[in-house]
CSV table of C-alpha atoms and ligand atoms in Angstrom, one decimal:
chain,number,residue,atom,x,y,z
X,1,UNK,CA,54.8,1.4,31.4
X,2,UNK,CA,56.1,3.4,34.3
X,3,UNK,CA,57.5,6.0,31.9
X,4,UNK,CA,54.1,6.4,30.2
X,5,UNK,CA,52.3,6.9,33.5
X,6,UNK,CA,54.9,9.4,34.6
X,7,UNK,CA,54.5,11.2,31.2
X,8,UNK,CA,50.7,11.3,31.7
X,9,UNK,CA,51.0,12.6,35.2
X,10,UNK,CA,53.4,15.2,34.0
X,11,UNK,CA,51.0,16.4,31.3
X,12,UNK,CA,48.2,16.5,33.9
X,13,UNK,CA,50.2,18.6,36.3
X,14,UNK,CA,51.0,21.0,33.4
X,15,UNK,CA,47.4,21.3,32.4
X,16,UNK,CA,46.3,21.9,36.0
X,17,UNK,CA,49.0,24.5,36.4
X,18,UNK,CA,48.0,26.3,33.2
X,19,UNK,CA,44.3,26.3,34.3
X,20,UNK,CA,45.2,27.7,37.7
X,21,UNK,CA,47.5,30.4,36.3
X,22,UNK,CA,44.8,31.3,33.7
X,23,UNK,CA,42.1,31.4,36.4
X,24,UNK,CA,44.2,33.7,38.7
X,25,UNK,CA,45.5,36.0,36.0
X,26,UNK,CA,42.4,36.3,33.8
X,27,UNK,CA,41.7,40.0,33.3
X,28,UNK,CA,38.2,40.3,34.5
X,29,UNK,CA,37.1,43.8,33.7
X,30,UNK,CA,36.4,46.1,36.6
X,31,UNK,CA,32.9,47.4,36.6
X,32,UNK,CA,33.1,51.1,37.0
X,33,UNK,CA,29.5,51.9,35.9
X,34,UNK,CA,27.8,50.9,39.1
X,35,UNK,CA,27.6,53.0,42.2
X,36,UNK,CA,29.8,55.8,41.1
X,37,UNK,CA,29.9,59.3,42.2
X,38,UNK,CA,26.7,61.2,42.5
X,39,UNK,CA,24.7,58.0,42.5
X,40,UNK,CA,21.6,58.2,44.7
X,41,UNK,CA,19.1,55.5,45.3
X,42,UNK,CA,15.5,56.3,44.6
X,43,UNK,CA,13.8,55.6,47.9
X,44,UNK,CA,10.9,57.8,48.7
X,45,UNK,CA,7.2,57.6,49.3
X,46,UNK,CA,6.3,59.5,46.2
X,47,UNK,CA,8.0,56.8,44.0
X,48,UNK,CA,6.0,54.2,45.8
X,49,UNK,CA,2.8,56.1,45.3
X,50,UNK,CA,3.4,56.5,41.6
X,51,UNK,CA,4.0,52.8,41.3
X,52,UNK,CA,0.9,52.0,43.4
X,53,UNK,CA,-1.2,54.3,41.2
X,54,UNK,CA,0.0,52.3,38.1
X,55,UNK,CA,-1.1,49.1,39.7
X,56,UNK,CA,-4.6,50.4,40.0
X,57,UNK,CA,-5.1,50.5,36.3
X,58,UNK,CA,-6.3,47.1,35.1
X,59,UNK,CA,-4.2,46.7,31.9
X,60,UNK,CA,-5.2,43.1,31.4
X,61,UNK,CA,-4.0,41.0,28.5
X,62,UNK,CA,-6.8,38.7,27.4
X,63,UNK,CA,-6.6,35.5,25.3
X,64,UNK,CA,-7.0,37.1,22.0
X,65,UNK,CA,-5.9,40.6,20.8
X,66,UNK,CA,-9.4,41.3,19.5
X,67,UNK,CA,-10.9,41.0,23.0
X,68,UNK,CA,-8.6,43.6,24.5
X,69,UNK,CA,-10.2,46.3,26.4
X,70,UNK,CA,-7.9,49.2,25.5
X,71,UNK,CA,-9.5,51.8,27.7
X,72,UNK,CA,-7.2,51.0,30.7
X,73,UNK,CA,-4.2,51.1,28.4
X,74,UNK,CA,-5.0,54.6,27.3
X,75,UNK,CA,-5.5,55.5,31.0
X,76,UNK,CA,-2.1,54.0,31.8
X,77,UNK,CA,-0.4,56.0,29.0
X,78,UNK,CA,-1.9,59.2,30.4
X,79,UNK,CA,-1.0,58.2,34.0
X,80,UNK,CA,2.7,57.9,33.0
X,81,UNK,CA,2.6,61.3,31.3
X,82,UNK,CA,1.1,62.9,34.4
X,83,UNK,CA,3.5,61.1,36.7
X,84,UNK,CA,6.8,61.8,34.9
X,85,UNK,CA,6.5,65.2,33.2
X,86,UNK,CA,10.3,65.6,33.3
X,87,UNK,CA,10.8,62.4,31.3
X,88,UNK,CA,8.4,63.5,28.6
X,89,UNK,CA,10.0,67.0,28.4
X,90,UNK,CA,13.6,65.6,28.1
X,91,UNK,CA,13.3,62.5,26.0
X,92,UNK,CA,12.3,61.7,22.5
X,93,UNK,CA,9.0,60.0,23.0
X,94,UNK,CA,7.3,57.8,20.4
X,95,UNK,CA,4.1,55.8,20.5
X,96,UNK,CA,4.4,52.7,18.4
X,97,UNK,CA,1.0,51.2,17.4
X,98,UNK,CA,-0.7,53.5,19.8
X,99,UNK,CA,0.1,51.9,23.2
X,100,UNK,CA,3.8,50.7,22.6
X,101,UNK,CA,5.9,53.4,24.4
X,102,UNK,CA,9.5,54.3,23.4
X,103,UNK,CA,11.7,56.9,25.2
X,104,UNK,CA,15.1,58.0,24.1
X,105,UNK,CA,17.4,59.9,26.5
X,106,UNK,CA,20.2,61.4,24.4
X,107,UNK,CA,23.7,60.6,25.6
X,108,UNK,CA,26.7,62.9,25.3
X,109,UNK,CA,28.7,60.6,22.9
X,110,UNK,CA,26.9,59.9,19.7
X,111,UNK,CA,29.8,57.5,18.7
X,112,UNK,CA,28.6,54.9,21.2
X,113,UNK,CA,25.8,52.4,20.5
X,114,UNK,CA,22.7,53.0,22.7
X,115,UNK,CA,21.4,50.6,25.3
X,116,UNK,CA,17.8,49.4,25.7
X,117,UNK,CA,15.7,48.6,28.7
X,118,UNK,CA,12.4,46.7,28.2
X,119,UNK,CA,9.2,46.2,30.2
X,120,UNK,CA,5.6,45.7,29.5
X,121,UNK,CA,2.5,47.3,30.9
X,122,UNK,CA,0.0,44.5,30.5
X,123,UNK,CA,-0.8,41.9,33.2
X,124,UNK,CA,-2.4,38.5,33.2
X,125,UNK,CA,-6.0,38.3,34.4
X,126,UNK,CA,-6.2,38.2,38.2
X,127,UNK,CA,-7.6,34.6,38.3
X,128,UNK,CA,-10.7,34.0,40.3
X,129,UNK,CA,-11.0,37.6,41.5
X,130,UNK,CA,-13.8,39.2,39.6
X,131,UNK,CA,-12.5,42.3,37.8
X,132,UNK,CA,-16.0,43.8,37.6
X,133,UNK,CA,-16.2,43.9,41.4
X,134,UNK,CA,-13.0,45.9,41.4
X,135,UNK,CA,-14.0,48.6,39.0
X,136,UNK,CA,-14.2,51.0,41.9
X,137,UNK,CA,-10.5,50.3,42.3
X,138,UNK,CA,-9.6,51.9,39.0
X,139,UNK,CA,-7.2,54.7,39.5
X,140,UNK,CA,-8.4,58.2,40.2
X,141,UNK,CA,-5.7,60.8,40.7
X,142,UNK,CA,-7.0,61.8,44.2
X,143,UNK,CA,-6.8,58.3,45.5
X,144,UNK,CA,-4.4,57.6,48.3
X,145,UNK,CA,-4.4,53.8,48.5
X,146,UNK,CA,-2.7,53.3,51.8
X,147,UNK,CA,-5.4,51.4,53.6
X,148,UNK,CA,-5.8,47.7,53.0
X,149,UNK,CA,-9.1,46.7,51.4
X,150,UNK,CA,-11.2,43.7,52.2
X,151,UNK,CA,-10.2,40.3,50.8
X,152,UNK,CA,-11.7,39.8,47.4
X,153,UNK,CA,-10.9,36.2,46.7
X,154,UNK,CA,-9.1,33.2,48.3
X,155,UNK,CA,-5.9,33.9,46.3
X,156,UNK,CA,-5.6,37.6,47.1
X,157,UNK,CA,-4.8,39.3,50.4
X,158,UNK,CA,-5.7,42.6,48.8
X,159,UNK,CA,-7.8,43.4,45.6
X,160,UNK,CA,-5.6,42.8,42.6
X,161,UNK,CA,-6.0,46.3,41.3
X,162,UNK,CA,-5.9,48.1,44.7
X,163,UNK,CA,-2.2,48.9,44.6
X,164,UNK,CA,-2.3,48.6,48.4
X,165,UNK,CA,0.8,49.6,50.3
X,166,UNK,CA,0.9,47.5,53.5
X,167,UNK,CA,3.4,45.6,55.6
X,168,UNK,CA,6.3,47.2,53.8
X,169,UNK,CA,5.0,45.8,50.5
X,170,UNK,CA,3.2,47.0,47.4
X,171,UNK,CA,0.4,44.7,46.4
X,172,UNK,CA,-1.3,44.2,43.0
X,173,UNK,CA,-1.4,42.3,39.8
X,174,UNK,CA,1.7,43.2,37.8
X,175,UNK,CA,3.7,44.4,40.9
X,176,UNK,CA,6.4,41.9,39.9
X,177,UNK,CA,5.4,41.1,36.3
X,178,UNK,CA,6.1,43.7,35.2
X,179,UNK,CA,5.0,47.1,36.3
X,180,UNK,CA,7.6,47.0,39.0
X,181,UNK,CA,10.4,47.2,36.4
X,182,UNK,CA,8.5,49.7,34.3
X,183,UNK,CA,8.2,52.1,37.2
X,184,UNK,CA,11.8,51.5,38.3
X,185,UNK,CA,12.9,52.5,34.8
X,186,UNK,CA,10.8,55.6,34.8
X,187,UNK,CA,12.0,56.6,38.3
X,188,UNK,CA,15.6,56.0,37.2
X,189,UNK,CA,15.2,58.1,34.1
X,190,UNK,CA,13.4,60.8,36.0
X,191,UNK,CA,16.2,60.8,38.6
X,192,UNK,CA,18.9,61.0,35.9
X,193,UNK,CA,17.2,64.0,34.3
X,194,UNK,CA,16.5,65.7,37.6
X,195,UNK,CA,20.1,65.4,38.8
X,196,UNK,CA,21.4,66.4,35.3
X,197,UNK,CA,23.4,63.3,34.9
X,198,UNK,CA,23.6,62.8,31.2
X,199,UNK,CA,24.9,59.4,30.3
X,200,UNK,CA,27.4,58.9,27.5
X,201,UNK,CA,25.2,56.5,25.6
X,202,UNK,CA,21.7,57.0,24.4
X,203,UNK,CA,19.3,55.2,26.8
X,204,UNK,CA,16.2,53.8,25.3
X,205,UNK,CA,13.2,52.5,27.2
X,206,UNK,CA,10.5,50.4,25.4
X,207,UNK,CA,7.3,49.2,26.9
X,208,UNK,CA,5.0,46.7,25.2
X,209,UNK,CA,1.3,46.2,25.9
X,210,UNK,CA,0.6,42.6,24.9
X,211,UNK,CA,3.6,40.6,26.2
X,212,UNK,CA,1.5,38.1,28.1
X,213,UNK,CA,-0.2,37.1,24.8
X,214,UNK,CA,2.8,37.0,22.5
X,215,UNK,CA,3.8,40.6,21.9
X,216,UNK,CA,2.6,40.7,18.3
X,217,UNK,CA,1.2,44.3,18.5
X,218,UNK,CA,3.6,45.6,21.1
X,219,UNK,CA,7.2,44.4,21.3
X,220,UNK,CA,7.3,43.1,17.7
X,221,UNK,CA,6.1,46.4,16.3
X,222,UNK,CA,8.6,48.2,18.5
X,223,UNK,CA,11.4,46.0,17.3
X,224,UNK,CA,10.3,46.8,13.7
X,225,UNK,CA,10.4,50.5,14.5
X,226,UNK,CA,14.0,50.1,15.8
X,227,UNK,CA,15.0,48.1,12.7
X,228,UNK,CA,13.6,50.8,10.4
X,229,UNK,CA,15.6,53.4,12.2
X,230,UNK,CA,18.7,51.3,11.7
X,231,UNK,CA,19.3,51.1,15.4
X,232,UNK,CA,21.8,48.6,16.9
X,233,UNK,CA,22.0,48.3,20.7
X,234,UNK,CA,25.1,47.7,22.7
X,235,UNK,CA,23.0,45.8,25.2
X,236,UNK,CA,19.4,44.9,25.8
X,237,UNK,CA,17.9,44.4,29.3
X,238,UNK,CA,14.6,42.5,29.6
X,239,UNK,CA,12.4,40.8,32.1
X,240,UNK,CA,14.5,38.5,34.3
X,241,UNK,CA,14.2,36.3,37.4
X,242,UNK,CA,12.9,37.3,40.8
X,243,UNK,CA,14.4,38.1,44.1
X,244,UNK,CA,13.0,35.5,46.4
X,245,UNK,CA,12.7,35.0,50.1
X,246,UNK,CA,14.4,31.9,51.5
X,247,UNK,CA,12.4,28.7,51.3
X,248,UNK,CA,11.2,29.4,47.7
X,249,UNK,CA,14.0,27.4,46.1
X,250,UNK,CA,14.4,23.9,47.2
X,251,UNK,CA,17.7,23.2,49.0
X,252,UNK,CA,18.7,26.9,49.3
X,253,UNK,CA,18.3,28.2,52.8
X,254,UNK,CA,18.7,31.9,51.9
X,255,UNK,CA,17.2,34.7,50.0
X,256,UNK,CA,18.0,34.3,46.3
X,257,UNK,CA,18.4,36.8,43.5
X,258,UNK,CA,18.2,35.0,40.2
X,259,UNK,CA,20.6,36.4,37.6
X,260,UNK,CA,19.7,35.6,34.0
X,261,UNK,CA,22.2,36.1,31.2
X,262,UNK,CA,21.4,34.8,27.8
X,263,UNK,CA,21.7,35.3,24.1
X,264,UNK,CA,24.1,38.2,24.1
X,265,UNK,CA,27.0,39.5,26.1
X,266,UNK,CA,28.4,38.2,29.3
X,267,UNK,CA,28.5,38.8,33.0
X,268,UNK,CA,31.5,38.8,35.3
X,269,UNK,CA,30.6,38.3,38.9
X,270,UNK,CA,32.8,38.0,42.0
X,271,UNK,CA,30.9,36.0,44.6
X,272,UNK,CA,32.2,35.2,48.1
X,273,UNK,CA,30.6,32.2,49.9
X,274,UNK,CA,31.3,30.9,53.4
X,275,UNK,CA,30.7,27.3,54.2
X,276,UNK,CA,31.2,23.8,53.0
X,277,UNK,CA,31.5,23.2,49.3
R,1,ZN,ZN1,6.2,39.6,32.0
């Protein structure tokens, strides 16, 4: 009996040793694609103003696709063209099903598979705030929406399509979901082109316009377009979690950035934490 126990103990020690050695010697790949040389953060007022202008356009997804008011979507499309002329001059630009927007920035190495970044321009209706009352908030190029406007509804500190910049924040329906990412992508691409930083891989951006009601006319048509072109992506980046102030996740007394990783690929992260386990 004692011998058996000793044998089991021996096996356990070997397993733990193997696990520890594996853990410490596993060849996690060093990420060299991050803040490399020549990297500059986009942090300027004009970027904020371009984003704010985009929030003023009420690209609302309604319950059924037949009910869509497409006028703001056309307006939004034109707004992007006017805001990022460099991107339109330096990428292959395709409109899929009229309002689905695809951009391709050609990389230097055609042997590498491209990568794809997604966003959508539509937003959910602003709840109890009456859109009609906010028609005066629809974007006009001369607008400088820096002043807070009056409260329009219980749920809103600022009108949902005001794009107000106040208290160090940008307010508006779609600021998080998902014009924030859309404008970040456009700013990034604009900055790459401006700084003549040509990536090795082709970079694709694709923006849908009916994500909030299923994506039938937008994302699905764009996917079809990619399929017909025979494109295969090395990685696809889509809408993810939020960065939240502390107090928004029960039991976590800190700001939290939610990292989502699913369906494809993997993420290696090195995280240092101080405190009790
Ligand atoms: Zn979304």
